CSV table of C-alpha atoms in Angstrom, one decimal:
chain,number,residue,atom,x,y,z
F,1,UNK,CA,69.7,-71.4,14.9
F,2,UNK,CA,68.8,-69.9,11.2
F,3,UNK,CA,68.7,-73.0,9.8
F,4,UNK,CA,66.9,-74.4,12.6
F,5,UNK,CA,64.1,-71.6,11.9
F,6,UNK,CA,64.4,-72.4,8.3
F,7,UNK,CA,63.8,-76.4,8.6
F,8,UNK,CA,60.6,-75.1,10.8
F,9,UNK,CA,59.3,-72.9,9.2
F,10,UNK,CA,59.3,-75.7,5.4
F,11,UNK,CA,57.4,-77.7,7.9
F,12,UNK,CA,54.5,-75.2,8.7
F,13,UNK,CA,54.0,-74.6,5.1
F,14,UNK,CA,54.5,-77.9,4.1
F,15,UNK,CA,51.5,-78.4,6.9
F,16,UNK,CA,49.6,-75.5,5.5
F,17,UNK,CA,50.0,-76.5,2.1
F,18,UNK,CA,48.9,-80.2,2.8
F,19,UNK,CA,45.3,-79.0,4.1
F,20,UNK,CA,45.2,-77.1,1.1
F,21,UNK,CA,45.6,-79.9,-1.3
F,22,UNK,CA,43.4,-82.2,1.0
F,23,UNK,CA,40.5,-79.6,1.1
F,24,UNK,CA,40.8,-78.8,-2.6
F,25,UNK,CA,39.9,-82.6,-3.2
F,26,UNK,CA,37.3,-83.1,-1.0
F,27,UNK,CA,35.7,-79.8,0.2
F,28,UNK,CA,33.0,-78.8,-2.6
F,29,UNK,CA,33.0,-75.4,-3.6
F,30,UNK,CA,35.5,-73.9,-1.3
F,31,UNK,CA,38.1,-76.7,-2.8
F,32,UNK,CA,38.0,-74.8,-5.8
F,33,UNK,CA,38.9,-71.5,-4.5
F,34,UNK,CA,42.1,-73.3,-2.2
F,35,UNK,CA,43.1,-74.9,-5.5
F,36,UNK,CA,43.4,-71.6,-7.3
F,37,UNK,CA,45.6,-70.5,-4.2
F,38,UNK,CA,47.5,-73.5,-4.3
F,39,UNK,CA,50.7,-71.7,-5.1
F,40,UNK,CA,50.4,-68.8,-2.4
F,41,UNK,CA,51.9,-71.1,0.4
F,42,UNK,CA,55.1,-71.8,-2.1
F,43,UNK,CA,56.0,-68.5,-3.1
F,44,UNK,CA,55.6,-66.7,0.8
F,45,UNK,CA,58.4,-69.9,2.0
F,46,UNK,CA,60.5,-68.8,-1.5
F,47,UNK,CA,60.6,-65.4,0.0
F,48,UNK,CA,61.7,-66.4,3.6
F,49,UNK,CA,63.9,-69.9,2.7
F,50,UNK,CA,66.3,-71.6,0.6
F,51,UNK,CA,64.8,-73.3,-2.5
F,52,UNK,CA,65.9,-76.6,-1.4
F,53,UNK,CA,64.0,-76.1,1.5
F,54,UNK,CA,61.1,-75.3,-0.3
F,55,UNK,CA,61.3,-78.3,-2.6
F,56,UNK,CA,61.8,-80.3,0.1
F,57,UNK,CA,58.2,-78.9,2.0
F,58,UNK,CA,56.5,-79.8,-1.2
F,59,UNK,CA,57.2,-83.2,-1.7
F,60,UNK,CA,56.7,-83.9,1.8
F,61,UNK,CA,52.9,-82.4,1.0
F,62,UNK,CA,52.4,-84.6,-1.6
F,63,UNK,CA,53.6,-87.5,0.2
F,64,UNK,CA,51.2,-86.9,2.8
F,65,UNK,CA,48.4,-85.9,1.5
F,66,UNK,CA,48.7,-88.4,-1.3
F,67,UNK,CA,47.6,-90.6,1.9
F,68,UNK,CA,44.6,-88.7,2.4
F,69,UNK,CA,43.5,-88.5,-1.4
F,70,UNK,CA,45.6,-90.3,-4.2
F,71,UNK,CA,48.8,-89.8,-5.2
F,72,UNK,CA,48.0,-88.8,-8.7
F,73,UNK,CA,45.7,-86.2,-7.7
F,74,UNK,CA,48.5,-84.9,-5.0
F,75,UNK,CA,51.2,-85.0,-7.3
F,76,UNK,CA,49.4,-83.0,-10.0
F,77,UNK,CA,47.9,-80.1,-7.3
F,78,UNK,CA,51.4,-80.4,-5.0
F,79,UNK,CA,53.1,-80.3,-8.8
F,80,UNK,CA,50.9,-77.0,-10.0
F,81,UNK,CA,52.0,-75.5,-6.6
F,82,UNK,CA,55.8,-75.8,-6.7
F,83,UNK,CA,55.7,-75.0,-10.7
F,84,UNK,CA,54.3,-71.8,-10.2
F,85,UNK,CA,54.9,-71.1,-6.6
F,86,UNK,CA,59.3,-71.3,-6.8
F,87,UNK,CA,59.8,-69.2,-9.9
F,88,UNK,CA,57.7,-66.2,-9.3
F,89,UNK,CA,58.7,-66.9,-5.7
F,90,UNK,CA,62.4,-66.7,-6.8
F,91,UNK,CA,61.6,-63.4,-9.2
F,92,UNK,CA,60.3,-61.4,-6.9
F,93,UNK,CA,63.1,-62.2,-4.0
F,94,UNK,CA,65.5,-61.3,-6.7
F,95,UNK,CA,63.5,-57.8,-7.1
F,96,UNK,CA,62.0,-58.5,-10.7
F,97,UNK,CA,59.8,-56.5,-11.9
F,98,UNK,CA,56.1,-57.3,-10.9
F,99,UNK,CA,55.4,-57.8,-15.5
F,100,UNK,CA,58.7,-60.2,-15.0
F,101,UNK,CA,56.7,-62.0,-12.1
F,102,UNK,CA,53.4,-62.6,-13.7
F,103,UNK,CA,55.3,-63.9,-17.0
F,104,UNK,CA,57.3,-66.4,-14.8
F,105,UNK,CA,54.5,-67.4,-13.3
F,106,UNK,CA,52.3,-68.0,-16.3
F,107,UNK,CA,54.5,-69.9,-18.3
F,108,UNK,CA,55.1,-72.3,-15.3
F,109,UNK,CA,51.4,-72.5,-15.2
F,110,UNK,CA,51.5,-73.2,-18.5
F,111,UNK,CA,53.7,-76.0,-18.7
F,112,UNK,CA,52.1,-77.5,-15.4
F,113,UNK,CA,48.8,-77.7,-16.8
F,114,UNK,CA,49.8,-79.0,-19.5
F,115,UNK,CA,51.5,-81.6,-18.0
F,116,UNK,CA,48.8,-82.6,-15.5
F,117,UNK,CA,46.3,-82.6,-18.4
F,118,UNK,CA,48.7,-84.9,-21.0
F,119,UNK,CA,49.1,-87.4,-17.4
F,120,UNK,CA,45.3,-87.4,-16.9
F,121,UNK,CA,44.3,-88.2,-20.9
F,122,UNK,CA,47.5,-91.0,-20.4
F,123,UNK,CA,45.6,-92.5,-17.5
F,124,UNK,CA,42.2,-92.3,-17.9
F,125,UNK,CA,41.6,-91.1,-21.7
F,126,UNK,CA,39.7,-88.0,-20.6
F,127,UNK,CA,40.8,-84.8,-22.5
F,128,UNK,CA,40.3,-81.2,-21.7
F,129,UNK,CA,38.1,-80.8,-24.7
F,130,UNK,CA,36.5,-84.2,-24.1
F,131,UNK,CA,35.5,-82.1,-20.3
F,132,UNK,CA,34.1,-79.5,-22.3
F,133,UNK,CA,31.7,-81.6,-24.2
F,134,UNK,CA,30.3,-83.4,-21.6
F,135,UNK,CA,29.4,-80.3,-19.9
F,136,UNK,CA,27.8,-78.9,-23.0
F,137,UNK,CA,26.0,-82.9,-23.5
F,138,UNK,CA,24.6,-82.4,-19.6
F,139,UNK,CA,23.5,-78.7,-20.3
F,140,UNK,CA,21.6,-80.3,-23.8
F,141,UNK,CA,20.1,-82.8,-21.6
F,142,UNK,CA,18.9,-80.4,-19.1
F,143,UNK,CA,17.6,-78.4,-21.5
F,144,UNK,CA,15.6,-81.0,-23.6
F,145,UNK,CA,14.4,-82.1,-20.2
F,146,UNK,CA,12.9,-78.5,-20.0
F,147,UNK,CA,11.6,-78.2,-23.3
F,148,UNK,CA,9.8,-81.9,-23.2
F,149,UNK,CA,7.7,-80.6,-19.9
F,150,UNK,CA,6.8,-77.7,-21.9
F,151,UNK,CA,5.6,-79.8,-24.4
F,152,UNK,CA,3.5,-81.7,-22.1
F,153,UNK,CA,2.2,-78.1,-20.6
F,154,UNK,CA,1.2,-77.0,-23.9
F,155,UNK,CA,4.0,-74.5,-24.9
F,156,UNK,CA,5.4,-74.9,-28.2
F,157,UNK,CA,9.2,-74.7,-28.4
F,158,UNK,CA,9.8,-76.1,-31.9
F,159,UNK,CA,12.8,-75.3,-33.1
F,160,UNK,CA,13.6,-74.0,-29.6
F,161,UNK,CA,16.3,-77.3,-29.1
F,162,UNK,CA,17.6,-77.1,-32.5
F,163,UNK,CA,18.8,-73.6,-31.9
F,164,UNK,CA,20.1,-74.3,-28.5
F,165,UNK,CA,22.1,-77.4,-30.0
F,166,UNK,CA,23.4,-75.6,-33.0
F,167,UNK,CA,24.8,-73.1,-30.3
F,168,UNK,CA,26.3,-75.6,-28.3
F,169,UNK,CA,27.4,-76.8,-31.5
F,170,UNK,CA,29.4,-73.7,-32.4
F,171,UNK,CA,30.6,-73.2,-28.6
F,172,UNK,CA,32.4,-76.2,-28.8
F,173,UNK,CA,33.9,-75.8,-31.7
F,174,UNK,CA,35.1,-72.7,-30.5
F,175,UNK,CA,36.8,-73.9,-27.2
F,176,UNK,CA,38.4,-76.6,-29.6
F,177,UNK,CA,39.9,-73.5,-31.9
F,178,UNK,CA,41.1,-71.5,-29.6
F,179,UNK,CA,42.4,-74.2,-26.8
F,180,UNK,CA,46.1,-73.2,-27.1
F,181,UNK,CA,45.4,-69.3,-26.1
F,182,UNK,CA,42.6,-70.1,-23.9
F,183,UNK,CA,45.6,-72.8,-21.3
F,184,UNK,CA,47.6,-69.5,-21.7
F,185,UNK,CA,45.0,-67.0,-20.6
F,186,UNK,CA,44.2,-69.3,-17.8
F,187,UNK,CA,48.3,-69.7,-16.8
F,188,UNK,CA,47.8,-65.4,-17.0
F,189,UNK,CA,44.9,-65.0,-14.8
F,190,UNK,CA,46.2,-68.0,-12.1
F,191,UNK,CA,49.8,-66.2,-11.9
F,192,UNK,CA,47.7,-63.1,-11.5
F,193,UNK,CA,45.7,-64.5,-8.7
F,194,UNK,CA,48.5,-65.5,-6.9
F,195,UNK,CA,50.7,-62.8,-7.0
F,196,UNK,CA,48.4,-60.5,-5.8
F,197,UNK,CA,47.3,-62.2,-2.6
F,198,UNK,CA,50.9,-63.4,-1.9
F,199,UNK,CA,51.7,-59.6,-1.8
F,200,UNK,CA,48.5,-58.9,0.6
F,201,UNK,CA,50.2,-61.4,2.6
F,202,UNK,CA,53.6,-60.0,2.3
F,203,UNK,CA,52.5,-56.9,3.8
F,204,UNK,CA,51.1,-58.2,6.7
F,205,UNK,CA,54.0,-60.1,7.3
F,206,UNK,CA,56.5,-57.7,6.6
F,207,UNK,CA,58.4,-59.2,3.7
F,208,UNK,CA,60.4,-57.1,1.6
F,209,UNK,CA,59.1,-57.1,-1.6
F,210,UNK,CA,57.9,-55.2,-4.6
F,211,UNK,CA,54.7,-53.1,-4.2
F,212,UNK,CA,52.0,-53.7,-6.9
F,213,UNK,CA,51.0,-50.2,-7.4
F,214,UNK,CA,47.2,-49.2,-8.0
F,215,UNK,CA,45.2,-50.6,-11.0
F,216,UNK,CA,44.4,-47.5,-12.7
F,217,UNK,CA,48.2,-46.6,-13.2
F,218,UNK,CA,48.5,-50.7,-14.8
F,219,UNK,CA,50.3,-50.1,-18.0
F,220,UNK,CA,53.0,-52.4,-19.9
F,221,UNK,CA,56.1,-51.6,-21.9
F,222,UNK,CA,55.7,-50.2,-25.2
F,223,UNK,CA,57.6,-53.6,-26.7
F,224,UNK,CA,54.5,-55.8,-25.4
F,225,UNK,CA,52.5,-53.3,-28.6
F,226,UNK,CA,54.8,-54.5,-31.0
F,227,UNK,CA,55.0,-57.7,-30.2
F,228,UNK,CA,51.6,-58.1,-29.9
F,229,UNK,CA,51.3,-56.9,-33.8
F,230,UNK,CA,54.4,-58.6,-34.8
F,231,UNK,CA,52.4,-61.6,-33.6
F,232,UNK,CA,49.2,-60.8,-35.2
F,233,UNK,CA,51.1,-59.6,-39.0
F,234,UNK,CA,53.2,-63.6,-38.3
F,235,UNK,CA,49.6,-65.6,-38.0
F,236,UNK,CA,48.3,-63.8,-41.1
F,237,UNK,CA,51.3,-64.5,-43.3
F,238,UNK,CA,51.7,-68.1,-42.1
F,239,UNK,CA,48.2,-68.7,-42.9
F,240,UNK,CA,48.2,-67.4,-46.0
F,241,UNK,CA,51.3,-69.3,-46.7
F,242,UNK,CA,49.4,-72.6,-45.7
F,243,UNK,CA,52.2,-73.8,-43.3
F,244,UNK,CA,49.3,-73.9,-40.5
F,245,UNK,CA,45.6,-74.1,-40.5
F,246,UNK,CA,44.5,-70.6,-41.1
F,247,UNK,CA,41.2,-70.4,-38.8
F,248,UNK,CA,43.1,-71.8,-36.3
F,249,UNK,CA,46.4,-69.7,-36.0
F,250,UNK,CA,44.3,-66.9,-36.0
F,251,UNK,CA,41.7,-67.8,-34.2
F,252,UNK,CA,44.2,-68.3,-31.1
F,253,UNK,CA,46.3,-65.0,-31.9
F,254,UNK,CA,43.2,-63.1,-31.9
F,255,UNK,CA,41.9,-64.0,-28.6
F,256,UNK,CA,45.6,-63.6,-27.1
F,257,UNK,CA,45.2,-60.1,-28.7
F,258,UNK,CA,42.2,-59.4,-27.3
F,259,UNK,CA,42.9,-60.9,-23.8
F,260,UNK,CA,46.3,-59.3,-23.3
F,261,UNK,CA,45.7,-56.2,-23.9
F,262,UNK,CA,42.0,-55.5,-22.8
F,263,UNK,CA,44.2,-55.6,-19.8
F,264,UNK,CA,45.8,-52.1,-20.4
F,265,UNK,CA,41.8,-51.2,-22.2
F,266,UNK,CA,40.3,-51.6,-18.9
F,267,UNK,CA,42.9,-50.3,-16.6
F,268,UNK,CA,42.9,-46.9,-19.0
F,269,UNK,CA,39.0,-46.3,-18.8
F,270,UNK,CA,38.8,-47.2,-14.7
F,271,UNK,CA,41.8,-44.4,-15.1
F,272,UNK,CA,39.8,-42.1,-16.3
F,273,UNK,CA,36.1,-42.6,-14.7
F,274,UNK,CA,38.0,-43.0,-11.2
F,275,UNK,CA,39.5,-39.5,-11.9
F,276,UNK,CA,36.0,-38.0,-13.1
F,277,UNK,CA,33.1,-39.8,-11.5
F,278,UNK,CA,34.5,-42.4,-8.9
F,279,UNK,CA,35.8,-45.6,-7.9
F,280,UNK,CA,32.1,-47.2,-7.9
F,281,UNK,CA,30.7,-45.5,-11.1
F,282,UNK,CA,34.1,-46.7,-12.9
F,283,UNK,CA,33.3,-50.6,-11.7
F,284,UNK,CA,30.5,-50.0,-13.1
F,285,UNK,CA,30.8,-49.0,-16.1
F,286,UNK,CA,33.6,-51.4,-17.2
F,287,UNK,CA,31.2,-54.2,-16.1
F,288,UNK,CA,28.8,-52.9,-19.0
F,289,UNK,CA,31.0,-52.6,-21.5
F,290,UNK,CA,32.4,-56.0,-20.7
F,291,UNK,CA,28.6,-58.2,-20.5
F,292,UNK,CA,27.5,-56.2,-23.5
F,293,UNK,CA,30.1,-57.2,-26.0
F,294,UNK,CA,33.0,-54.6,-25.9
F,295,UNK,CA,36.0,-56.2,-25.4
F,296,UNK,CA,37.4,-56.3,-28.6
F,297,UNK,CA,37.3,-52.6,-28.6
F,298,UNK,CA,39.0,-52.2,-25.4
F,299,UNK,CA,41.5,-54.3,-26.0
F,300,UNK,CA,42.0,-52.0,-29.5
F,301,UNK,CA,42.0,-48.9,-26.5
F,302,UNK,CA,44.4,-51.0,-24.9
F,303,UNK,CA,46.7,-51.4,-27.4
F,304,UNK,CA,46.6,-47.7,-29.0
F,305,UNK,CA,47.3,-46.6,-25.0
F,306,UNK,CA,50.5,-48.9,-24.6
F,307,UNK,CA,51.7,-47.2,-28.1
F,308,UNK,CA,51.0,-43.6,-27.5
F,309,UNK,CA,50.2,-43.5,-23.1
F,310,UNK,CA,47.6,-41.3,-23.5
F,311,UNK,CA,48.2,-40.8,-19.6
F,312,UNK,CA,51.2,-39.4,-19.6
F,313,UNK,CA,49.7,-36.3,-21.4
F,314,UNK,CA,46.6,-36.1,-18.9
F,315,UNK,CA,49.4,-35.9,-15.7
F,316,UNK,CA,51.2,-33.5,-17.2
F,317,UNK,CA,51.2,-30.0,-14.8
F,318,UNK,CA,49.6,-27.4,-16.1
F,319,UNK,CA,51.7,-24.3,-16.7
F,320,UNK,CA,50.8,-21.2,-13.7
């Protein structure tokens, strides 16, 4: 009878997970938000069945929804989805910490995008970068489109496209340098995505598991601090060794810097404007700091706060 519930319930998901793949093809929009949750469906079965199982469900999506789209394009969104789905799936069944989780997670996102992205440049000579620049070419376009019926309405912009394509210019450049940490960030942020609605989900359908916690108590271990300058004093010295290219080892270590642990930066100041002035005014004001340019220096926050837990002194009781 167990196994009879297991075999039924791979098949629902293996359903469920097919209409995601299908609708992340074809529905415009929307598809993008089901393929960021592509993984969801994977890691609630991993909680509930046997890995085989859940292998087994996947391949059977791919299969058919391959049908419905192309195989290439199932195996590489059915592929995402079992890569990241069945580890953290596995590591939070096995009670691992929720840090643990998102790590798993992100380096099987990781290695699945980068897969999917190495099959597509093998098949159709399209890179990630090459993405990047057409999007930039199509936003010059536009842009010169703009500035040329200008011109014909009398309103100089001189100089106007020569500034905007410098920009673009450095942007691109940019996105080239700093690649590597940017796929990382993005493995991060999908894990992140995931695990958190999974667990929504898990509550509702009362699954065991490992609570999240609230945001404002978000803190990780004091190791992360000196790894993260162990990594920053390694990019220095094997730049100025010259075994790598110098702008561009640091130029990735930085933004992983900055990334990581304006994490712990942000979590620290909602903390404290929560505590003081409100949820709302909290949102708020983190939203500011981030559009106008502070994240380096929250990240710095972040990093001094995993060192020294500047919360730990604020909870303290206060003697009667």
């Amino acid at each position: 009878m167990n196994k009879t519930r297991q075999i039924t319930e791979a098949g629902l998901f293996a359903a469920l997970l097919t209409v995601l793949i299908i609708g992340t093809f074809y529905i415009p929009v929307i598809g993008n938000v089901l393929a960021l949750f592509l993984p969801t469906p994977v890691i609630i079965l991993t909680m509930k069945n046997k890995p085989l199982y859940v292998i087994m469900a996947a391949a059977a999506s791919i299969i058919i929804s391959g049908i419905a789209i192309t195989f290439i394009s199932s195996m590489a969104l059915g592929g995402i989805a079992l890569v990241v789905g069945l580890p953290m799936g596995l590591a939070m069944k096995k009670k691992s910490s929720n840090l643990m989780t998102l790590l798993v997670g992100s380096v099987g996102a990781a290695i699945s995008f980068f897969v999917v992205f190495s099959i597509l440049e093998w098949l159709t000579g399209i890179t990630m970068i090459g993405m990047v620049e057409d999007s930039f070419k199509i936003s010059m376009e536009l842009q010169t489109s703009i500035n040329s019926a200008a011109d014909g309405l009398g309103v100089n912009t001189a100089g106007s496209l020569d500034d905007v394509q410098e920009m673009f210019d450095q942007m691109i450049y940019l996105m080239k340098l700093i690649m590597p940490a940017l796929v990382l960030i993005l493995s991060f942020f999908y894990s992140a995505a995931n695990q958190i609605f999974s667990i929504q989900l898990m509550k509702r359908m009362n699954i065991d598991h490992i609570a999240l916690g609230n945001f404002d108590e978000f803190r990780y271990p004091k190791h992360l601090a000196y790894g993260g300058l162990g990594m920053m004093v390694l990019a220095y010295l094997l730049s100025y060794l010259g075994y790598v290219d110098s702008k561009l080892i640091i130029a990735n270590f930085t933004y992983l810097f900055m990334m990581i642990f304006s994490v712990q930066g942000v979590s620290l100041i909602y903390y404290y404007m929560k505590k003081r002035s409100g949820k709302a005014l909290g949102v708020i004001v983190i939203v500011i700091l981030l559009l106008f340019g502070f994240l380096q220096y929250i990240a710095y926050l972040g990093f001094f706060d995993v060192m020294v837990d500047l919360r730990k002194k604020d909870k303290k009781p206060k003697a009667q």
